[in-house]
Amino acid sequence: MTMMFGGSQTGRETASDLAFTDPLTGLGNVRRFFDKVDRLIAERADDPAPFTVGILDLDGFKPINDLFGHKAGDEILIQAAMRLHAAMQGQSAVTRVGADEFAFLLPMVFSEEAASEKSRMLIEILSAPYDVGERTARLSASVGCSLFYSGDETTEILVNKAETALYQAKRSGRGRVVVYTREMEEAAKRVTRIEQALRRAVSSGEVEPHFQPIVDLHDRRVVGFETLARWTDPDLGHVPPSVFIPIAEERGIIGPLSQLVLRKATEAARSWPHELFLSFNLSPSQLVDQNTGLHILAILNRTGFDPARLEIEITETGLMTDPASAEKIVNDLRRVGIRVSLDDFGTGQSSLGRLRDFRFDKLKIDRAFVSSILDDRPSEHIIRAILAMCAGLGMEVVAEGIEEEAQAERLIQFGCSGGQGYLFGKPADADATLGFLRETLYRADEPAWQTRTA
Ligand code: C2E
Ligand code: CA
Ligand code: CA
């Protein structure tokens, strides 16, 4: 089924109409869009009235396509196109500019508020259920807008700004609208600066692993360490991982960064007492890349680190993007003895179903629950429920972010055996960690350690 919205009125399309038309939906295509914006810019050259361009991206269209099949996916796109087309008034126009991306031009929308309002209305219209055969599907969408103000903007600049805004919208969740502002431009520049500095730091080996102890809550014995990446740039100073890790993920630097940190971490941990494990964070984007497993194994081989001492920490977000790919990587790692823990449990897109489909050796309860355990009833109940579930599923548990003795005591009382947090130790570099181990283990008069280091 093909409909013609913006095309010829006679039903007989010329070659040039077709070149400007999206064959699936009958809407104009990206060429039509640029053409329309070019024309409007020319028209507004002497007219101070602003106008709005927007890019709309369907949220979660790919899983729908996978779930319902491509034919149904096409059907949904056609229905979405019809709805958007019906929502355009006057000279407004919508075109299809990517697989699940539409661009619209609103010549009579003059302000950021009006642009947001109109965009929200479009999202609303798209969120009503879609009929696909016997079933119905639901979608949401994100929108980025930019406004044409003065005579010096080109179509490319306007579209780039709308794309930057869309990117921000997508980053902040589903169903969001973002209108481009100057501050976003500044933020985008800062990200680019960090990206460039990080690329340099990774290639010259300047990102360092720090190690934070994980303890047995009952006797406070250190059982392992989590590796946490640390980076100080000569110009930017100390940049926290909450800033550089997402940038590394988005800009494709996470692979090399991760390999660097794992190599240094396993080199350092190699000489620790062998009963201590080392855990290491894997980013969601690494679980989509089938080379991840190979890289990890190659590093362990090179540094001579026993895979049975390594644990990888992954989040539920990491499993969602491409579950089949994630499962394959995890299974490959598991085959050589690497253990797998589910990080930040209770935040993000938690699904208990995942715990049935996927086998984890360990679960880490997010700091958000631990920090409120003493004064918040719901957190207490959630932690108890998680502990009961882990006991049933045969998973170990570590509570993260323990800062106070009273929190540790409460966790023990609930039956939690693993803990991590400033109460037991902050992340420290390789030398400091070695010093810490020497001190604590000599004090405990640990013979295994003494013979090994002798
Ligand atoms: P995460 O995996 O949840 O790591 C735990 C974070 O909590 C660390 O923050 C740690 O320093 C902090 N933390 C530990 N105990 C306490 C506590 O008692 N109180 C408080 N307030 N915080 C505590 P950090 O090092 O800033 O890392 C932030 C996140 O960056 C990590 O969260 C992890 O998601 C990511 N990350 C760090 N290093 C790497 C890495 O090498 N690779 C990847 N993919 N991600 C990393
Ligand atoms: Ca972690
Ligand atoms: Ca965590």
Coordinates of C-alpha atoms and ligand atoms in Angstrom, one line a residue:
M1 CA 0.0 0.0 0.0
T2 CA 1.4 3.3 -1.0
M3 CA -0.1 6.7 -0.5
M4 CA 0.7 9.9 -2.1
F5 CA 0.6 12.9 0.2
G6 CA 2.9 15.6 -1.2
G7 CA 3.2 14.3 -4.7
S8 CA 1.4 14.9 -7.9
Q9 CA -2.3 15.6 -8.0
T10 CA -2.9 13.7 -11.2
G11 CA -1.6 10.4 -10.1
R12 CA 1.0 10.3 -12.8
E13 CA 4.3 11.1 -11.2
T14 CA 7.1 12.5 -13.2
A15 CA 10.7 11.3 -12.6
S16 CA 11.5 14.4 -10.7
D17 CA 8.5 13.9 -8.4
L18 CA 9.7 10.4 -7.6
A19 CA 13.2 11.7 -6.8
F20 CA 11.6 13.8 -4.1
T21 CA 9.2 11.2 -2.7
D22 CA 9.6 8.4 -0.2
P23 CA 8.3 5.3 -1.9
L24 CA 7.0 3.6 1.3
T25 CA 4.9 6.4 2.8
G26 CA 4.4 8.7 -0.1
L27 CA 5.6 11.6 1.9
G28 CA 8.4 13.8 0.6
N29 CA 11.9 12.6 1.2
V30 CA 15.0 14.2 2.5
R31 CA 15.6 16.0 -0.8
R32 CA 12.1 17.5 -0.7
F33 CA 12.7 18.6 2.9
F34 CA 16.0 20.5 2.1
D35 CA 14.3 22.0 -1.0
K36 CA 11.4 23.3 1.1
V37 CA 13.6 24.8 3.8
D38 CA 15.9 26.4 1.1
R39 CA 12.9 28.0 -0.4
L40 CA 11.5 29.3 2.9
I41 CA 14.9 30.7 3.9
A42 CA 15.0 32.6 0.5
E43 CA 11.5 33.9 1.1
R44 CA 12.3 35.0 4.7
A45 CA 15.4 36.8 3.6
D46 CA 13.8 40.2 4.0
D47 CA 11.1 39.1 6.5
P48 CA 12.1 39.0 10.2
A49 CA 9.6 36.3 11.1
P50 CA 11.3 33.1 12.4
F51 CA 10.2 29.6 11.5
T52 CA 10.8 26.1 12.9
V53 CA 12.3 22.9 11.6
G54 CA 12.0 19.7 13.6
I55 CA 13.3 16.1 13.3
L56 CA 11.2 13.4 14.9
D57 CA 12.6 10.0 15.6
L58 CA 10.5 7.0 16.6
D59 CA 11.6 5.5 20.0
G60 CA 12.1 1.8 20.0
F61 CA 11.1 1.2 16.5
K62 CA 13.7 -1.5 15.9
P63 CA 12.4 -3.9 18.6
I64 CA 8.9 -3.5 17.2
N65 CA 10.2 -4.3 13.7
D66 CA 12.0 -7.4 15.2
L67 CA 8.9 -8.4 17.2
F68 CA 6.2 -7.9 14.6
G69 CA 8.2 -8.4 11.4
H70 CA 9.2 -6.0 8.7
K71 CA 5.9 -6.0 6.9
A72 CA 4.2 -4.9 10.1
G73 CA 7.0 -2.4 10.7
D74 CA 6.3 -0.9 7.2
E75 CA 2.6 -0.8 8.0
I76 CA 3.3 1.1 11.2
L77 CA 5.5 3.6 9.4
I78 CA 2.8 4.2 6.9
Q79 CA 0.2 4.8 9.6
A80 CA 2.6 7.1 11.5
A81 CA 3.2 9.0 8.3
M82 CA -0.5 9.4 7.7
R83 CA -1.0 10.8 11.2
L84 CA 1.8 13.2 10.9
H85 CA 0.6 14.4 7.5
A86 CA -2.9 14.9 8.9
A87 CA -1.4 17.1 11.7
M88 CA 0.2 19.6 9.3
Q89 CA -1.7 22.8 8.8
G90 CA -1.3 25.5 6.2
Q91 CA 2.1 25.5 4.7
S92 CA 3.5 23.1 7.2
A93 CA 5.0 20.0 5.8
V94 CA 6.4 16.6 7.0
T95 CA 8.8 14.4 5.1
R96 CA 10.4 11.0 5.8
V97 CA 14.2 11.5 6.1
G98 CA 15.4 8.2 7.5
A99 CA 14.1 4.7 8.3
D100 CA 12.2 5.8 11.4
E101 CA 12.9 9.5 11.1
F102 CA 10.7 12.3 9.9
A103 CA 11.5 16.0 9.4
F104 CA 8.9 18.7 9.6
L105 CA 8.8 22.4 8.6
L106 CA 6.6 24.8 10.5
P107 CA 6.7 28.2 8.7
M108 CA 4.2 29.8 11.2
V109 CA 5.8 28.6 14.4
F110 CA 7.8 31.6 15.7
S111 CA 8.8 30.8 19.2
E112 CA 10.6 28.0 21.2
E113 CA 7.5 27.5 23.3
A114 CA 5.3 27.1 20.3
A115 CA 7.8 24.7 18.7
S116 CA 7.8 22.5 21.8
E117 CA 4.1 22.6 22.1
K118 CA 3.6 21.5 18.4
S119 CA 6.2 18.8 18.8
R120 CA 4.5 17.5 21.9
M121 CA 1.3 17.3 20.0
L122 CA 2.9 15.3 17.3
I123 CA 4.3 12.8 19.8
E124 CA 0.9 12.6 21.4
I125 CA -0.7 11.8 18.0
L126 CA 1.9 9.1 17.4
S127 CA 1.5 7.5 20.7
A128 CA -2.1 6.1 20.1
P129 CA -2.0 2.4 19.3
Y130 CA -1.3 1.0 15.9
D131 CA -3.2 -1.8 14.3
V132 CA -1.0 -4.6 13.0
G133 CA -3.2 -7.5 11.9
E134 CA -4.8 -8.9 15.0
R135 CA -2.5 -7.1 17.3
T136 CA -1.7 -3.5 18.3
A137 CA 1.6 -1.9 18.8
R138 CA 2.5 1.3 20.7
L139 CA 5.3 3.8 19.9
S140 CA 6.7 6.9 21.3
A141 CA 8.9 9.5 19.6
S142 CA 11.5 12.1 20.4
V143 CA 11.8 15.5 18.7
G144 CA 14.6 18.0 18.2
C145 CA 13.8 21.4 16.9
S146 CA 15.7 24.5 15.8
L147 CA 14.4 28.0 14.9
F148 CA 15.5 30.1 12.0
Y149 CA 16.1 33.6 13.2
S150 CA 18.3 35.8 11.1
G151 CA 19.2 35.8 7.5
D152 CA 22.6 34.0 8.0
E153 CA 21.4 30.5 8.7
T154 CA 21.6 27.8 6.0
T155 CA 19.4 24.7 5.8
E156 CA 22.4 22.6 6.8
I157 CA 23.0 24.6 9.9
L158 CA 19.3 24.5 10.9
V159 CA 19.1 20.8 10.3
N160 CA 22.4 20.2 12.2
K161 CA 21.0 22.1 15.2
A162 CA 17.8 20.2 15.1
E163 CA 19.8 17.0 15.0
T164 CA 21.9 18.1 18.0
A165 CA 18.6 18.8 19.8
L166 CA 17.2 15.5 18.9
Y167 CA 20.3 13.8 20.1
Q168 CA 19.9 15.5 23.5
A169 CA 16.2 14.5 23.5
K170 CA 17.1 10.9 22.9
R171 CA 19.7 10.9 25.6
S172 CA 17.3 12.1 28.2
G173 CA 14.8 9.4 27.6
R174 CA 11.8 8.6 25.5
G175 CA 9.1 10.9 24.3
R176 CA 11.1 14.1 24.9
V177 CA 11.2 17.4 23.0
V178 CA 14.3 19.5 22.9
V179 CA 14.6 22.9 21.2
Y180 CA 18.1 23.9 20.2
T181 CA 19.8 26.6 22.4
R182 CA 23.1 28.4 22.6
E183 CA 24.0 26.5 25.8
M184 CA 23.7 23.3 23.8
E185 CA 26.2 24.5 21.4
E186 CA 28.6 25.2 24.3
A187 CA 28.0 21.8 25.8
A188 CA 28.6 20.2 22.4
K189 CA 31.9 22.0 22.1
R190 CA 32.9 20.8 25.6
V191 CA 32.1 17.2 24.7
T192 CA 34.3 17.5 21.6
R193 CA 37.2 18.9 23.6
I194 CA 36.9 16.0 26.1
E195 CA 36.6 13.5 23.3
Q196 CA 39.8 14.8 21.7
A197 CA 41.8 14.9 24.9
L198 CA 40.5 11.4 25.8
R199 CA 41.6 9.9 22.4
R200 CA 45.1 11.3 23.0
A201 CA 45.1 10.0 26.6
V202 CA 44.0 6.5 25.6
S203 CA 46.6 6.2 22.8
S204 CA 49.4 7.3 25.1
G205 CA 48.2 5.0 27.9
E206 CA 47.2 7.7 30.4
V207 CA 44.0 6.3 31.8
E208 CA 44.7 4.4 35.1
P209 CA 42.8 1.7 36.9
H210 CA 41.9 2.3 40.5
F211 CA 40.7 -0.4 42.8
Q212 CA 37.9 -0.4 45.4
P213 CA 37.7 -3.2 47.9
I214 CA 34.7 -5.5 48.1
V215 CA 34.3 -7.2 51.5
D216 CA 32.6 -10.0 53.2
L217 CA 30.2 -8.0 55.5
H218 CA 30.5 -10.5 58.4
D219 CA 34.2 -10.5 59.0
R220 CA 35.1 -7.4 56.8
R221 CA 37.6 -9.5 55.0
V222 CA 38.5 -8.2 51.5
V223 CA 37.4 -10.7 48.9
G224 CA 38.0 -8.8 45.7
F225 CA 38.3 -5.4 44.1
E226 CA 36.3 -3.4 41.5
T227 CA 38.3 -1.7 38.8
L228 CA 37.3 1.9 38.2
A229 CA 38.9 4.0 35.5
R230 CA 40.6 7.3 36.4
W231 CA 41.8 10.1 34.1
T232 CA 43.5 13.4 34.7
D233 CA 44.2 15.6 31.7
P234 CA 47.0 18.2 31.8
D235 CA 44.5 20.9 30.7
L236 CA 41.1 19.7 31.7
G237 CA 42.3 18.4 35.1
H238 CA 40.6 15.4 36.7
V239 CA 37.6 14.3 34.6
P240 CA 35.3 11.9 36.5
P241 CA 34.2 8.6 34.8
S242 CA 30.6 9.7 34.9
V243 CA 31.7 12.3 32.3
F244 CA 34.3 10.5 30.2
I245 CA 32.8 7.0 30.1
P246 CA 29.5 8.1 28.4
I247 CA 31.6 10.2 25.9
A248 CA 33.9 7.2 25.3
E249 CA 30.8 5.1 24.6
E250 CA 29.2 7.6 22.3
R251 CA 32.3 8.5 20.3
G252 CA 33.6 4.9 19.9
I253 CA 36.6 5.1 22.2
I254 CA 35.3 2.7 24.9
G255 CA 36.9 -0.4 23.3
P256 CA 40.5 0.9 23.3
L257 CA 40.0 2.6 26.7
S258 CA 38.6 -0.5 28.2
Q259 CA 41.4 -2.7 26.9
L260 CA 44.0 -0.3 28.3
V261 CA 42.4 -0.2 31.7
L262 CA 42.0 -4.0 31.8
R263 CA 45.6 -4.6 30.8
K264 CA 46.9 -2.3 33.5
A265 CA 44.4 -3.7 36.1
T266 CA 45.3 -7.3 35.4
E267 CA 49.0 -6.5 35.5
A268 CA 48.6 -5.0 38.9
A269 CA 46.2 -7.7 40.3
R270 CA 48.4 -10.6 39.0
S271 CA 50.6 -10.4 42.1
W272 CA 47.8 -10.1 44.6
P273 CA 46.8 -13.1 46.7
H274 CA 45.1 -15.5 44.3
E275 CA 41.9 -15.8 46.2
L276 CA 41.1 -12.2 45.5
F277 CA 38.9 -11.6 42.4
L278 CA 39.0 -8.5 40.2
S279 CA 35.9 -7.1 38.8
F280 CA 35.7 -5.0 35.7
N281 CA 32.9 -2.9 34.1
L282 CA 31.7 -3.5 30.6
S283 CA 29.7 -0.8 28.8
P284 CA 26.5 -1.5 27.0
S285 CA 28.1 -0.7 23.6
Q286 CA 30.8 -3.4 24.3
L287 CA 28.1 -6.0 24.5
V288 CA 27.0 -5.3 21.0
D289 CA 30.6 -5.7 19.6
Q290 CA 31.4 -9.3 19.0
N291 CA 35.2 -8.6 19.3
T292 CA 34.8 -7.7 23.0
G293 CA 35.2 -11.3 24.2
L294 CA 38.3 -11.9 22.0
H295 CA 39.9 -8.7 23.2
I296 CA 39.4 -9.6 26.9
L297 CA 40.8 -13.1 26.4
A298 CA 43.8 -11.8 24.5
I299 CA 44.6 -9.4 27.3
L300 CA 44.3 -12.1 30.0
N301 CA 46.6 -14.3 27.9
R302 CA 49.1 -11.5 27.6
T303 CA 49.1 -10.5 31.2
G304 CA 48.9 -14.1 32.5
F305 CA 45.8 -13.3 34.6
D306 CA 43.7 -16.3 35.6
P307 CA 40.2 -15.9 34.0
A308 CA 38.7 -17.6 37.0
R309 CA 39.7 -14.5 39.1
L310 CA 37.9 -12.1 36.7
E311 CA 34.4 -10.9 37.0
I312 CA 32.6 -8.6 34.5
E313 CA 30.0 -6.2 35.7
I314 CA 27.2 -5.5 33.2
T315 CA 24.0 -3.5 33.5
E316 CA 20.5 -4.3 32.3
T317 CA 20.8 -1.6 29.7
G318 CA 23.7 -3.5 28.3
L319 CA 21.6 -6.5 27.8
M320 CA 18.7 -4.7 26.2
T321 CA 20.3 -3.2 23.1
D322 CA 21.0 -6.5 21.5
P323 CA 20.2 -9.4 23.8
A324 CA 21.4 -12.1 21.4
S325 CA 24.8 -10.5 21.0
A326 CA 25.2 -9.8 24.7
E327 CA 24.4 -13.4 25.5
K328 CA 26.9 -14.7 23.0
I329 CA 29.7 -12.5 24.5
V330 CA 28.8 -13.5 28.0
N331 CA 28.6 -17.2 27.2
D332 CA 32.1 -17.0 25.5
L333 CA 33.5 -15.3 28.6
R334 CA 31.8 -17.7 30.9
R335 CA 33.2 -20.7 29.1
V336 CA 36.7 -19.8 30.2
G337 CA 35.7 -19.3 33.8
I338 CA 35.0 -15.5 33.9
R339 CA 32.1 -14.7 36.2
V340 CA 29.3 -12.3 35.4
S341 CA 27.6 -9.9 37.8
L342 CA 24.6 -7.7 37.2
D343 CA 25.5 -4.1 38.2
D344 CA 23.4 -1.2 39.5
F345 CA 20.4 -3.5 40.1
G346 CA 17.2 -1.7 40.8
T347 CA 17.9 1.3 38.6
G348 CA 17.2 1.8 34.9
Q349 CA 15.2 -0.6 32.9
S350 CA 14.9 -3.4 35.5
S351 CA 13.1 -6.5 34.4
L352 CA 12.8 -9.6 36.6
G353 CA 12.3 -11.6 33.4
R354 CA 15.9 -10.9 32.6
L355 CA 17.0 -12.8 35.7
R356 CA 15.1 -15.8 34.4
D357 CA 16.5 -15.7 30.9
F358 CA 20.1 -14.8 31.8
R359 CA 22.3 -16.5 34.4
F360 CA 24.3 -14.2 36.7
D361 CA 26.7 -15.3 39.3
K362 CA 26.3 -12.1 41.3
L363 CA 24.0 -9.1 41.7
K364 CA 25.0 -5.7 42.9
I365 CA 22.4 -3.7 44.7
D366 CA 22.5 -0.1 43.6
R367 CA 23.7 2.6 46.0
A368 CA 20.4 4.4 45.7
F369 CA 18.8 1.7 47.9
V370 CA 21.6 1.4 50.3
S371 CA 21.9 5.1 51.0
S372 CA 18.3 5.3 52.0
I373 CA 18.0 1.9 53.8
L374 CA 18.0 3.5 57.3
D375 CA 15.3 6.0 56.8
D376 CA 13.2 4.8 54.0
R377 CA 10.8 1.9 54.4
P378 CA 10.3 1.1 50.7
S379 CA 14.1 0.8 50.2
E380 CA 14.3 -1.6 53.1
H381 CA 11.5 -3.8 51.6
I382 CA 13.1 -3.7 48.2
I383 CA 16.5 -4.8 49.6
R384 CA 14.9 -7.6 51.5
A385 CA 13.0 -8.7 48.4
I386 CA 16.2 -8.6 46.3
L387 CA 18.1 -10.7 48.9
A388 CA 15.3 -13.3 49.0
M389 CA 15.3 -13.5 45.3
C390 CA 19.1 -13.9 45.1
A391 CA 19.0 -16.6 47.7
G392 CA 16.4 -18.5 45.7
L393 CA 18.3 -18.1 42.4
G394 CA 21.6 -19.0 43.9
M395 CA 23.3 -15.6 43.2
E396 CA 25.8 -13.9 45.4
V397 CA 24.9 -10.3 46.4
V398 CA 27.0 -7.2 47.0
A399 CA 25.5 -4.0 48.3
E400 CA 27.1 -0.9 46.8
G401 CA 27.8 2.5 48.3
I402 CA 27.9 1.6 52.0
E403 CA 29.2 4.6 53.9
E404 CA 28.0 4.1 57.4
E405 CA 28.4 1.3 60.0
A406 CA 24.7 1.4 60.6
Q407 CA 23.9 0.6 57.0
A408 CA 26.3 -2.3 57.0
E409 CA 24.7 -3.7 60.2
R410 CA 21.2 -3.4 58.8
L411 CA 22.4 -5.2 55.6
I412 CA 23.9 -8.0 57.6
Q413 CA 20.7 -8.3 59.6
F414 CA 18.8 -8.7 56.3
G415 CA 21.2 -11.4 55.2
C416 CA 23.4 -9.6 52.8
S417 CA 26.9 -11.0 52.7
G418 CA 28.8 -8.8 50.3
G419 CA 29.5 -5.1 50.6
Q420 CA 31.4 -2.2 48.9
G421 CA 31.6 1.4 49.8
Y422 CA 33.6 4.2 51.4
L423 CA 33.2 2.6 54.8
F424 CA 35.5 -0.2 53.7
G425 CA 37.7 1.7 51.3
K426 CA 37.7 4.3 48.5
P427 CA 39.0 3.5 45.1
A428 CA 42.8 3.7 45.2
D429 CA 45.6 3.3 42.6
A430 CA 47.7 0.2 42.1
D431 CA 50.5 1.1 44.5
A432 CA 48.2 2.2 47.2
T433 CA 46.2 -1.0 46.8
L434 CA 49.3 -3.1 47.1
G435 CA 50.3 -1.2 50.2
F436 CA 46.8 -1.7 51.6
L437 CA 46.9 -5.4 50.9
R438 CA 50.4 -5.9 52.5
E439 CA 49.3 -4.1 55.6
T440 CA 45.9 -5.8 56.1
L441 CA 47.2 -9.3 55.1
Y442 CA 50.4 -9.1 57.1
R443 CA 48.4 -7.9 60.1
A444 CA 46.1 -10.9 59.6
D445 CA 49.2 -13.0 59.4
E446 CA 48.1 -14.6 56.2
P447 CA 50.5 -17.3 55.3
A448 CA 49.4 -17.7 51.7
W449 CA 50.3 -14.1 51.1
Q450 CA 53.6 -14.3 52.7
T451 CA 54.8 -17.3 50.8
R452 CA 53.6 -15.9 47.6
T453 CA 55.4 -12.6 48.0
A454 CA 58.5 -14.2 49.5
Ligands
C2E1 P1 29.7 1.8 39.1 O1 30.1 0.6 38.3 O2 28.4 1.7 39.7 O3 30.9 2.0 40.2 C1 30.6 2.4 41.5 C2 30.7 3.9 41.6 O4 30.3 4.3 43.0 C3 32.2 4.4 41.5 O5 32.1 5.7 41.0 C4 32.6 4.4 43.0 O6 33.7 5.3 43.2 C5 31.4 4.9 43.6 N1 31.3 4.6 45.0 C6 31.8 3.5 45.6 N2 31.5 3.5 46.9 C7 30.8 4.6 47.2 C8 30.3 5.2 48.4 O7 30.3 4.6 49.5 N3 29.6 6.4 48.2 C9 29.6 7.0 47.0 N4 28.9 8.2 47.0 N5 30.1 6.5 45.9 C10 30.7 5.3 46.0 P2 33.1 6.2 39.8 O8 34.5 5.6 40.0 O9 33.0 7.6 39.7 O10 32.5 5.5 38.5 C11 31.2 5.8 38.0 C12 30.8 4.9 37.0 O11 31.6 5.0 35.8 C13 30.8 3.4 37.4 O12 29.7 3.1 38.2 C14 30.8 2.7 36.1 O13 29.5 2.6 35.6 C15 31.6 3.7 35.2 N6 33.0 3.2 35.1 C16 34.1 3.5 35.8 N7 35.2 2.9 35.3 C17 34.8 2.2 34.2 C18 35.5 1.4 33.3 O14 36.7 1.1 33.3 N8 34.7 0.9 32.2 C19 33.4 1.2 32.1 N9 32.7 0.6 31.1 N10 32.7 1.9 33.0 C20 33.4 2.4 34.1
CA2 CA 30.3 -1.4 38.6
CA3 CA 27.3 -0.2 40.4

